[in-house]
Coordinates of C-alpha atoms in Angstrom, one line a residue:
Chain K
X1489 CA -79.2 -38.4 -15.7
X1490 CA -77.1 -37.5 -18.7
X1491 CA -77.7 -33.8 -18.1
X1492 CA -76.5 -34.2 -14.5
X1493 CA -73.4 -36.0 -15.7
X1494 CA -72.8 -33.2 -18.2
X1495 CA -73.3 -30.5 -15.6
X1496 CA -71.0 -32.4 -13.3
X1497 CA -68.2 -32.6 -15.9
X1498 CA -68.6 -29.0 -16.9
X1499 CA -68.3 -27.9 -13.3
X1500 CA -65.2 -30.1 -12.9
X1501 CA -63.8 -28.6 -16.1
X1502 CA -64.5 -25.1 -14.8
X1503 CA -62.9 -25.9 -11.4
X1504 CA -59.9 -27.3 -13.2
X1505 CA -59.6 -24.2 -15.3
X1506 CA -59.9 -22.0 -12.3
X1507 CA -57.2 -24.0 -10.5
X1508 CA -54.9 -23.7 -13.5
X1509 CA -55.5 -20.0 -13.6
X1510 CA -54.8 -19.7 -10.0
X1511 CA -51.6 -21.8 -10.4
X1512 CA -50.5 -19.7 -13.3
X1513 CA -51.1 -16.5 -11.4
X1514 CA -49.2 -17.9 -8.5
X1515 CA -46.2 -18.7 -10.7
X1516 CA -46.4 -15.3 -12.3
X1517 CA -46.3 -13.6 -8.9
X1518 CA -43.5 -15.9 -7.8
X1519 CA -41.4 -14.9 -10.8
X1520 CA -42.1 -11.2 -10.2
X1521 CA -41.1 -11.5 -6.6
X1522 CA -38.0 -13.4 -7.7
X1523 CA -37.1 -10.7 -10.2
X1524 CA -37.6 -8.0 -7.6
X1525 CA -35.5 -9.9 -5.1
X1526 CA -32.7 -10.3 -7.6
X1527 CA -32.9 -6.6 -8.6
X1528 CA -32.6 -5.6 -4.9
X1529 CA -29.6 -7.9 -4.4
X1530 CA -28.1 -6.5 -7.6
X1531 CA -28.4 -2.9 -6.5
X1532 CA -27.1 -3.8 -3.0
X1533 CA -24.1 -5.7 -4.4
X1534 CA -23.3 -2.8 -6.7
X1535 CA -23.3 -0.4 -3.8
X1536 CA -21.1 -2.8 -1.8
X1537 CA -18.7 -3.2 -4.7
X1538 CA -18.4 0.6 -5.0
X1539 CA -17.6 1.1 -1.3
X1540 CA -15.1 -1.8 -1.2
X1541 CA -13.3 -0.5 -4.2
X1542 CA -13.2 3.0 -2.8
X1543 CA -11.7 1.6 0.4
X1544 CA -9.2 -0.5 -1.5
X1545 CA -7.9 2.5 -3.6
X1546 CA -7.6 4.7 -0.4
X1547 CA -5.7 1.9 1.4
X1548 CA -3.4 1.6 -1.6
X1549 CA -2.8 5.3 -1.5
X1550 CA -2.1 5.1 2.2
X1551 CA 0.3 2.2 1.6
X1552 CA 2.1 4.3 -1.0
X1553 CA 2.4 7.2 1.4
X1554 CA 3.8 4.9 4.1
X1555 CA 6.2 2.8 2.0
X1556 CA 7.2 5.5 -0.5
X1557 CA 6.3 6.1 -4.2
X1558 CA 9.4 4.1 -5.3
X1559 CA 8.1 0.9 -3.7
X1560 CA 4.5 1.1 -4.8
X1561 CA 4.2 2.0 -8.4
X1562 CA 3.1 0.4 -11.7
X1563 CA 6.7 0.0 -12.9
X1564 CA 7.2 -2.9 -10.4
X1565 CA 4.4 -5.1 -11.7
X1566 CA 5.7 -8.4 -12.9
X1567 CA 5.7 -9.0 -16.6
X1568 CA 7.2 -12.5 -16.4
X1569 CA 4.9 -15.3 -17.5
X1570 CA 3.2 -16.9 -14.5
X1571 CA 0.1 -18.9 -13.9
X1572 CA -3.0 -17.1 -12.7
X1573 CA -3.5 -17.1 -8.9
X1574 CA -7.3 -16.8 -9.4
X1575 CA -9.5 -18.1 -12.1
X1576 CA -13.2 -18.1 -12.9
X1577 CA -15.1 -21.2 -13.7
X1578 CA -18.3 -21.2 -15.7
X1579 CA -20.7 -24.1 -15.0
X1580 CA -24.2 -24.9 -16.3
X1581 CA -27.2 -25.8 -14.3
X1582 CA -29.3 -28.9 -15.0
X1583 CA -32.3 -27.1 -13.5
X1584 CA -35.2 -26.8 -15.9
X1585 CA -36.4 -23.5 -14.3
X1586 CA -33.1 -21.7 -14.4
X1587 CA -31.2 -22.8 -17.4
X1588 CA -28.3 -20.4 -17.0
X1589 CA -24.6 -20.6 -16.4
X1590 CA -23.1 -20.1 -12.9
X1591 CA -19.8 -18.3 -12.2
X1592 CA -17.5 -19.6 -9.5
X1593 CA -14.3 -17.9 -8.4
X1594 CA -11.3 -20.2 -7.7
X1595 CA -9.0 -18.0 -5.5
X1596 CA -5.4 -18.6 -4.9
X1597 CA -5.4 -21.8 -6.9
X1598 CA -1.7 -22.5 -7.6
X1599 CA -0.9 -25.0 -10.3
X1600 CA 2.7 -25.4 -9.2
X1601 CA 2.2 -27.4 -6.0
X1602 CA -1.2 -28.9 -6.9
X1603 CA -2.8 -27.5 -3.8
X1604 CA -5.6 -25.9 -5.8
X1605 CA -7.2 -24.0 -3.0
X1606 CA -10.7 -23.3 -4.3
X1607 CA -13.3 -21.0 -2.8
X1608 CA -16.9 -21.4 -3.5
X1609 CA -19.1 -18.3 -3.2
X1610 CA -22.7 -19.6 -3.0
X1611 CA -25.3 -17.5 -4.5
X1612 CA -27.8 -17.2 -1.7
X1613 CA -30.7 -16.3 -4.1
X1614 CA -30.4 -19.6 -6.0
X1615 CA -32.1 -21.6 -3.3
X1616 CA -34.2 -23.6 -5.8
X1617 CA -31.3 -24.8 -7.9
X1618 CA -29.7 -28.1 -7.6
X1619 CA -26.3 -26.5 -7.6
X1620 CA -23.7 -26.5 -10.3
X1621 CA -22.5 -29.7 -11.9
X1622 CA -19.0 -29.2 -10.4
X1623 CA -18.9 -29.0 -6.6
X1624 CA -16.2 -27.0 -5.0
X1625 CA -15.4 -27.1 -1.3
X1626 CA -15.3 -23.8 0.5
X1627 CA -12.0 -23.0 2.2
X1628 CA -14.0 -22.0 5.3
X1629 CA -16.1 -25.2 5.4
X1630 CA -16.2 -27.0 8.7
X1631 CA -15.8 -30.4 7.1
X1632 CA -12.2 -31.2 6.5
X1633 CA -11.6 -31.6 2.7
X1634 CA -10.7 -35.2 2.0
X1635 CA -7.9 -34.5 -0.4
X1636 CA -6.7 -31.1 0.8
X1637 CA -5.6 -31.7 4.4
X1638 CA -6.6 -29.7 7.5
X1639 CA -8.2 -26.2 7.1
X1640 CA -5.1 -24.7 8.9
X1641 CA -2.9 -26.0 6.1
X1642 CA -5.3 -24.5 3.5
X1643 CA -5.3 -21.1 5.3
X1644 CA -1.5 -21.2 5.4
X1645 CA -1.4 -21.9 1.8
X1646 CA -3.8 -19.0 1.0
X1647 CA -1.6 -16.7 3.2
X1648 CA 1.5 -17.8 1.2
X1649 CA -0.2 -17.2 -2.1
X1650 CA -1.3 -13.7 -0.9
X1651 CA 2.3 -12.9 0.2
X1652 CA 3.6 -14.2 -3.1
X1653 CA 1.4 -11.9 -5.1
X1654 CA 2.5 -9.0 -3.0
X1655 CA 6.1 -9.8 -3.3
X1656 CA 6.5 -7.7 -6.4
X1657 CA 6.4 -4.7 -4.0
X1658 CA 8.9 -6.4 -1.7
X1659 CA 8.7 -9.0 1.0
X1660 CA 8.4 -6.6 4.0
X1661 CA 5.3 -4.7 3.1
X1662 CA 3.2 -2.4 5.2
X1663 CA 0.0 -3.8 6.8
X1664 CA -1.8 -1.1 4.8
X1665 CA -0.9 -2.8 1.5
X1666 CA -2.1 -6.2 2.8
X1667 CA -5.4 -4.5 3.8
X1668 CA -5.7 -3.1 0.3
X1669 CA -5.1 -6.6 -1.1
X1670 CA -7.9 -7.9 1.0
X1671 CA -10.2 -5.2 -0.1
X1672 CA -9.6 -5.9 -3.8
X1673 CA -10.0 -9.6 -3.1
X1674 CA -13.4 -8.9 -1.6
X1675 CA -14.3 -6.7 -4.5
X1676 CA -13.5 -9.5 -6.9
X1677 CA -15.7 -11.9 -5.0
X1678 CA -18.5 -9.3 -5.1
X1679 CA -18.1 -8.9 -8.9
X1680 CA -18.7 -12.6 -9.4
X1681 CA -21.7 -12.5 -7.1
X1682 CA -23.0 -9.6 -9.2
X1683 CA -22.5 -11.6 -12.4
X1684 CA -24.6 -14.5 -11.0
X1685 CA -27.3 -12.2 -9.6
X1686 CA -27.5 -10.4 -12.9
X1687 CA -28.0 -13.6 -14.8
X1688 CA -30.8 -14.5 -12.4
X1689 CA -32.3 -11.1 -12.8
X1690 CA -32.2 -11.2 -16.6
X1691 CA -33.6 -14.7 -16.6
X1692 CA -36.5 -13.9 -14.3
X1693 CA -37.2 -10.7 -16.2
X1694 CA -37.5 -12.7 -19.4
X1695 CA -40.0 -15.1 -17.8
X1696 CA -42.1 -12.2 -16.4
X1697 CA -42.1 -10.5 -19.8
X1698 CA -43.2 -13.8 -21.5
X1699 CA -46.0 -14.3 -19.0
X1700 CA -47.2 -10.8 -19.5
X1701 CA -47.2 -11.1 -23.2
X1702 CA -49.0 -14.4 -22.9
X1703 CA -51.7 -12.8 -20.7
X1704 CA -52.1 -9.9 -23.1
X1705 CA -52.3 -12.2 -26.1
Chain H
X555 CA 27.8 26.4 23.7
X556 CA 29.1 22.9 22.7
X557 CA 32.5 23.7 21.1
X558 CA 32.8 27.3 20.0
X559 CA 30.9 26.8 16.8
X560 CA 29.6 30.3 17.1
X561 CA 33.1 31.6 16.4
X562 CA 33.8 29.7 13.2
X563 CA 30.6 28.3 11.8
X564 CA 29.5 31.3 9.8
X565 CA 32.8 31.5 7.9
X566 CA 32.0 28.6 5.7
X567 CA 28.3 27.7 6.4
X568 CA 26.7 31.0 7.5
X569 CA 25.4 31.8 4.1
X570 CA 23.9 28.4 3.6
X571 CA 22.3 28.3 7.1
X572 CA 20.6 31.6 6.3
X573 CA 19.4 30.2 3.0
X574 CA 18.0 27.1 4.6
X575 CA 16.2 29.1 7.2
X576 CA 14.7 31.1 4.5
X577 CA 13.5 28.0 2.8
X578 CA 12.1 26.8 6.1
X579 CA 10.0 30.0 6.2
X580 CA 8.5 28.9 2.8
X581 CA 7.0 25.7 4.1
X582 CA 3.2 25.5 3.9
X583 CA 1.3 26.8 6.9
X584 CA -1.8 25.6 8.6
X585 CA -3.8 28.1 6.5
X586 CA -2.4 26.7 3.3
X587 CA -3.4 23.2 4.4
X588 CA -6.9 24.3 5.3
X589 CA -7.3 25.7 1.8
X590 CA -5.9 22.6 0.2
X591 CA -8.1 20.3 2.2
X592 CA -11.1 22.1 0.9
X593 CA -10.2 21.8 -2.8
X594 CA -12.7 19.9 -5.0
X595 CA -10.4 19.1 -7.9
X596 CA -6.7 18.7 -8.6
X597 CA -6.9 22.0 -10.6
X598 CA -8.0 23.7 -7.4
X599 CA -5.0 22.3 -5.6
X600 CA -2.8 23.6 -8.4
X601 CA -4.4 27.0 -8.1
X602 CA -3.8 27.2 -4.4
X603 CA -0.2 26.0 -4.8
X604 CA 0.5 28.7 -7.4
X605 CA 0.7 31.2 -4.5
X606 CA 3.3 29.2 -2.7
X607 CA 6.9 28.3 -3.6
X608 CA 5.6 25.4 -5.7
X609 CA 3.9 27.8 -8.1
X610 CA 6.6 28.1 -10.8
X611 CA 6.9 24.3 -10.9
X612 CA 3.2 23.7 -11.5
X613 CA 2.1 26.6 -13.6
X614 CA 2.9 25.0 -17.0
X615 CA 1.3 21.7 -16.3
X616 CA -1.7 21.1 -18.5
X617 CA -5.1 19.9 -17.2
X618 CA -6.2 17.2 -16.4
X619 CA -3.6 16.9 -13.7
X620 CA -2.6 13.6 -12.1
X621 CA -1.5 13.2 -8.5
X622 CA 1.9 11.8 -9.5
X623 CA 2.4 15.0 -11.6
X624 CA 1.9 17.2 -8.6
X625 CA 4.3 15.1 -6.5
X626 CA 6.9 15.1 -9.3
X627 CA 6.9 18.8 -9.7
X628 CA 6.9 19.5 -6.0
X629 CA 9.9 17.2 -5.7
X630 CA 11.7 19.2 -8.3
X631 CA 11.5 22.2 -6.0
X632 CA 13.2 20.2 -3.3
X633 CA 15.9 19.0 -5.7
X634 CA 16.6 22.6 -6.9
X635 CA 17.0 23.8 -3.3
X636 CA 19.3 20.9 -2.5
X637 CA 21.5 21.4 -5.6
X638 CA 21.9 25.1 -4.9
X639 CA 23.0 24.3 -1.3
X640 CA 25.3 21.5 -2.5
X641 CA 27.1 23.6 -5.0
X642 CA 27.7 26.4 -2.5
X643 CA 28.8 24.0 0.3
X644 CA 32.4 23.3 1.3
X645 CA 33.7 20.4 3.3
X646 CA 32.5 18.9 5.6
X647 CA 29.1 20.3 4.9
X648 CA 29.1 19.1 1.3
X649 CA 29.7 15.5 2.5
X650 CA 27.0 15.9 5.0
X651 CA 24.6 17.1 2.3
X652 CA 25.6 14.1 0.1
X653 CA 24.8 11.7 3.0
X654 CA 21.3 13.0 3.0
X655 CA 20.7 11.6 -0.5
X656 CA 22.2 8.1 0.0
X657 CA 18.8 6.8 1.2
X658 CA 17.2 7.8 -2.1
X659 CA 20.1 6.2 -3.9
X660 CA 19.5 2.9 -2.2
X661 CA 15.8 3.1 -3.1
X662 CA 16.7 3.8 -6.7
X663 CA 19.1 0.8 -6.9
X664 CA 16.4 -1.5 -5.5
X665 CA 13.8 -0.1 -7.8
X666 CA 16.0 -0.8 -10.9
X667 CA 17.0 -4.2 -9.7
X668 CA 13.5 -5.3 -8.8
X669 CA 12.0 -3.9 -12.0
X670 CA 14.6 -5.7 -14.1
X671 CA 13.8 -8.9 -12.3
X672 CA 10.2 -8.3 -13.3
X673 CA 11.3 -7.8 -17.0
X674 CA 10.4 -4.1 -17.0
X675 CA 11.9 -1.6 -19.4
X676 CA 14.9 0.2 -17.9
X677 CA 13.8 3.6 -19.3
X678 CA 10.5 3.2 -17.6
X679 CA 12.2 2.4 -14.3
X680 CA 14.6 5.4 -14.6
X681 CA 11.6 7.7 -14.9
X682 CA 10.3 6.5 -11.6
X683 CA 13.6 7.0 -9.7
X684 CA 13.9 9.7 -7.2
X685 CA 16.0 12.6 -8.7
X686 CA 18.0 13.0 -5.5
X687 CA 19.3 9.4 -5.7
X688 CA 20.5 9.4 -9.3
X689 CA 24.1 8.6 -10.3
X690 CA 25.8 8.2 -13.6
X691 CA 25.9 4.5 -14.1
X692 CA 22.5 3.7 -12.6
X693 CA 21.1 2.3 -15.9
X694 CA 23.8 -0.3 -15.9
X695 CA 22.2 -1.9 -12.9
X696 CA 19.9 -3.7 -15.2
X697 CA 22.6 -6.1 -16.5
X698 CA 23.5 -7.6 -13.0
X699 CA 22.3 -11.1 -12.2
X700 CA 23.5 -11.3 -8.6
X701 CA 24.8 -9.0 -5.9
X702 CA 28.5 -9.7 -6.7
X703 CA 27.9 -8.4 -10.3
X704 CA 25.9 -5.5 -9.0
X705 CA 28.8 -4.5 -6.9
X706 CA 31.5 -5.2 -9.4
X707 CA 29.9 -3.7 -12.4
X708 CA 28.2 -0.6 -11.0
X709 CA 28.2 0.1 -7.3
X710 CA 32.0 -0.1 -6.7
X711 CA 32.3 3.5 -8.0
X712 CA 29.4 4.9 -6.1
X713 CA 29.1 6.1 -2.5
X714 CA 27.2 2.9 -1.7
X715 CA 30.2 0.7 -2.3
X716 CA 31.3 0.5 1.4
X717 CA 27.8 -0.6 2.4
X718 CA 27.9 -3.7 0.2
X719 CA 30.4 -5.6 2.2
X720 CA 27.8 -7.2 4.3
X721 CA 25.5 -8.4 1.5
X722 CA 27.8 -9.5 -1.3
X723 CA 26.8 -13.0 -2.4
X724 CA 26.7 -14.9 -5.6
X725 CA 23.1 -15.9 -5.1
X726 CA 20.8 -14.9 -7.9
X727 CA 18.7 -11.9 -7.1
X728 CA 15.1 -12.7 -6.0
X729 CA 12.4 -10.8 -4.0
X730 CA 13.6 -11.9 -0.6
X731 CA 17.3 -11.3 -1.3
X732 CA 16.5 -7.9 -2.7
X733 CA 14.5 -7.0 0.4
X734 CA 17.4 -8.1 2.7
X735 CA 19.8 -6.2 0.5
X736 CA 17.7 -3.0 0.8
X737 CA 17.5 -3.2 4.5
X738 CA 21.1 -4.2 5.0
X739 CA 22.3 -1.3 2.8
X740 CA 20.1 1.1 4.7
X741 CA 21.3 -0.2 8.0
X742 CA 24.9 0.3 6.9
X743 CA 24.2 3.8 5.6
X744 CA 22.5 4.9 8.8
X745 CA 25.4 3.6 10.9
X746 CA 27.9 5.3 8.6
X747 CA 26.0 8.6 8.7
X748 CA 25.8 8.4 12.5
X749 CA 29.5 7.8 12.8
X750 CA 30.2 10.8 10.4
X751 CA 28.0 13.1 12.6
X752 CA 29.7 11.9 15.7
X753 CA 33.1 12.8 14.1
X754 CA 31.8 16.3 13.3
X755 CA 31.1 16.7 17.0
X756 CA 29.5 19.7 18.7
X757 CA 25.9 20.7 18.2
X758 CA 25.7 18.7 14.9
X759 CA 26.6 15.5 16.6
X760 CA 24.1 16.1 19.5
X761 CA 21.2 17.0 17.3
X762 CA 21.9 14.5 14.5
X763 CA 22.4 11.6 16.8
X764 CA 18.9 12.3 18.2
X765 CA 17.4 12.4 14.8
X766 CA 19.2 9.4 13.4
X767 CA 18.5 7.4 16.5
X768 CA 14.8 8.1 16.0
X769 CA 15.1 7.0 12.4
X770 CA 16.9 3.8 13.4
X771 CA 14.2 3.0 16.0
X772 CA 11.4 3.7 13.6
X773 CA 13.0 1.4 11.1
X774 CA 13.3 -1.3 13.7
X775 CA 9.6 -1.1 14.5
X776 CA 8.5 -1.0 10.9
X777 CA 10.7 -4.0 10.0
X778 CA 9.3 -5.9 13.0
X779 CA 5.7 -5.1 12.0
X780 CA 6.1 -5.7 8.3
X781 CA 7.9 -9.1 8.8
X782 CA 5.1 -10.5 11.0
X783 CA 3.7 -13.5 9.1
X784 CA 6.5 -13.6 6.6
X785 CA 9.3 -16.1 6.0
X786 CA 11.9 -13.8 7.6
X787 CA 13.4 -15.6 10.6
X788 CA 14.0 -14.0 13.9
X789 CA 17.8 -14.0 13.4
X790 CA 17.5 -12.4 10.0
X791 CA 15.1 -9.8 11.4
X792 CA 17.5 -8.9 14.1
X793 CA 20.4 -8.5 11.6
X794 CA 18.4 -5.8 9.9
X795 CA 18.2 -3.6 13.0
X796 CA 20.8 -0.8 13.2
X797 CA 23.5 -0.9 15.9
X798 CA 22.5 2.3 17.6
X799 CA 19.3 4.0 18.8
X800 CA 17.3 3.8 21.9
X801 CA 16.2 0.2 21.3
X802 CA 19.8 -1.0 20.9
X803 CA 20.5 -3.6 22.2
X804 CA 17.9 -4.8 24.5
X805 CA 14.9 -3.5 22.7
X806 CA 16.1 -5.2 19.5
X807 CA 16.2 -8.6 21.4
X808 CA 12.5 -8.1 22.3
X809 CA 11.4 -6.8 18.9
X810 CA 13.0 -9.7 17.1
X811 CA 10.6 -12.2 18.7
X812 CA 7.4 -10.1 18.4
X813 CA 4.6 -12.0 16.6
X814 CA 2.0 -9.3 16.5
X815 CA 1.5 -5.5 16.8
X816 CA 0.5 -5.6 20.5
X817 CA 3.8 -7.3 21.4
X818 CA 5.6 -4.5 19.5
X819 CA 3.6 -2.0 21.4
X820 CA 4.6 -3.7 24.7
X821 CA 8.2 -3.3 23.8
X822 CA 7.9 0.4 22.7
X823 CA 6.0 1.4 25.8
X824 CA 9.0 0.5 28.0
X825 CA 10.8 3.5 26.5
X826 CA 9.4 6.8 27.7
X827 CA 10.1 8.9 24.6
X828 CA 7.9 6.4 22.6
X829 CA 5.1 6.0 25.0
X830 CA 3.3 9.1 23.6
X831 CA 3.3 7.5 20.1
X832 CA 1.3 4.5 21.2
X833 CA -0.9 6.4 23.6
X834 CA -2.7 7.8 20.5
X835 CA -3.5 4.3 19.2
X836 CA -5.9 1.7 20.4
X837 CA -4.9 -2.0 20.9
X838 CA -4.4 -3.9 17.7
X839 CA -4.4 -0.8 15.6
X840 CA -1.5 -0.3 13.2
X841 CA -3.0 2.0 10.6
X842 CA -2.3 5.2 12.4
X843 CA 1.2 4.2 13.6
X844 CA 2.8 5.8 10.5
X845 CA 1.1 9.1 11.2
X846 CA 2.1 9.0 14.9
X847 CA 5.8 8.4 13.9
X848 CA 5.7 11.2 11.3
X849 CA 4.2 13.6 13.9
X850 CA 7.0 12.7 16.3
X851 CA 9.6 13.1 13.6
X852 CA 8.3 16.5 12.6
X853 CA 8.3 17.6 16.2
X854 CA 12.0 16.7 16.5
X855 CA 12.9 18.2 13.1
X856 CA 11.3 21.5 14.0
X857 CA 13.2 21.6 17.3
X858 CA 16.5 21.4 15.3
X859 CA 15.8 25.0 14.0
X860 CA 15.8 26.3 17.6
X861 CA 19.6 26.1 17.7
X862 CA 22.2 27.7 15.4
X863 CA 25.5 26.8 14.0
X864 CA 25.0 23.2 13.2
X865 CA 24.3 21.1 10.1
X866 CA 21.1 19.5 11.5
X867 CA 19.1 22.3 10.0
X868 CA 19.9 21.1 6.5
X869 CA 18.8 17.6 7.3
X870 CA 15.7 18.9 9.1
X871 CA 14.8 21.1 6.1
X872 CA 15.1 18.2 3.6
X873 CA 13.0 15.9 5.8
X874 CA 10.4 18.6 6.4
X875 CA 10.0 19.2 2.7
X876 CA 9.7 15.5 2.1
X877 CA 6.9 15.4 4.7
X878 CA 5.2 18.3 3.0
X879 CA 5.4 16.5 -0.3
X880 CA 3.9 13.4 1.3
X881 CA 1.1 15.6 2.7
X882 CA 0.4 17.0 -0.8
X883 CA 0.4 13.6 -2.2
X884 CA -2.2 12.4 0.3
X885 CA -4.4 15.5 -0.1
X886 CA -4.3 15.1 -3.9
X887 CA -5.2 11.4 -3.6
X888 CA -8.2 12.2 -1.3
X889 CA -9.4 14.9 -3.7
X890 CA -8.9 12.7 -6.8
X891 CA -10.8 9.8 -5.1
X892 CA -13.5 12.0 -3.7
X893 CA -12.7 11.0 -0.2
X894 CA -12.1 14.3 1.4
X895 CA -13.5 13.1 4.8
X896 CA -10.3 11.0 5.1
X897 CA -7.9 13.8 4.3
X898 CA -6.9 14.3 7.9
X899 CA -6.0 10.6 8.4
X900 CA -2.5 11.1 7.2
X901 CA -1.7 14.8 6.9
X902 CA 1.0 15.9 9.4
X903 CA 1.0 19.6 10.1
X904 CA 4.5 21.0 10.2
X905 CA 4.1 24.4 11.9

């Protein structure tokens, strides 16, 4: 009877160990897949950034050709002190799995009129995270922001901020210059996404390496 | 044919007309552009240009070249040609030649004023000015706080003085005021140039009125398109249009209320000479509009050389050289950015 009990318990222990091994292997594979996914996104985003920047530079050259070299040149950039139209916020996750910072771009946030128009660029890879500690409403959200008024007002404000930043080249600028501005704006958003994806990639790479070292040990 | 210019033109302007026709023969050909469009680096462009009239201006430039260097040196060629013609010209041709540079003068004034508003160094701004638009007291522009001071301290002694009467205010200079000042000055300059050519009469009046009317109409379209979505009101927009041209006055009424590019297109298509411009573009497209305008302008400028004994050839040569320099700038940018597939987006072939 005691032997049967001992056999039963050893079988249970073996089964438990097998289950833990399977679980460990599953987690390992999950981390590897997550790493490869983030690597793929990283490479794709780098390619996207490169083509967006190329397009932006060509549009700027095209605007220069259209408006003239005296209207589009570095000597017109404004050296007066002014608040940044766009800022980067760094927040930290509470997640135990991904203990890493998260970058959020706040575009066209003007401190003068308090209409801080903030744009949230969600990192689509971070589906397991609880999200950053600070929540920012996207300017393109369907819900009407409680403190910001209708989306139309927000879009008008963004348009005004864009026009204001281009005003150093004059108030009547070519559509090509506006297109160049949009391209560089997109490139900036892509850069922030790249930063977030890179953090995920490095974090999952560390985990995979630790697991491999643990297995070899 | 118009007024017996054939009898008297060559007495004072025959030599210069021959000179300018010689310069016209030195413009880059289709073969030159084909070679340039196949260049891999800016040094290749320099090598190809060494066999053209730009050669002496680029030969001493060290590598690595920059696109702005190529444009600056090619512009020096235009400036030298112009100065040679100006010093040989007698009245009224000398006044006509001076009129051609007033547009650059306006651009330089606005550059200095805008740069000063942005707290830039005056020397840095002076280096960016177009050489054809320089005048003695241009650096003094940096001390003016408003348009009244601008006029009183500096511009009263320049050829731009008569154009300031419509925009003198005591308001401080800001980006919107400067833009309105730029366009108001340019409008006054074009109208003055137009009146001057009409006074000259004959073939010069006929040919120049066509070229200047096209310029006025193009400006009206560009102002309309560039002011879409800005704070410029309809009345202010209309005030910036010149009081001559094919669009004057009814086309201006319609352009003033346009809210998008398709409405502008609708206005232009009512005028047969401009139907061909928009026929090349699809609906909603504005990117190729500049090229379409430049092509139309080049066509008209080339036609000016088909007649003799008028001053229009001088204006046409200057504008064709400027177009050529724009082409070289675009080709250089495409080569420098490794985007040779886009080189034909903005190159306008002259002959």
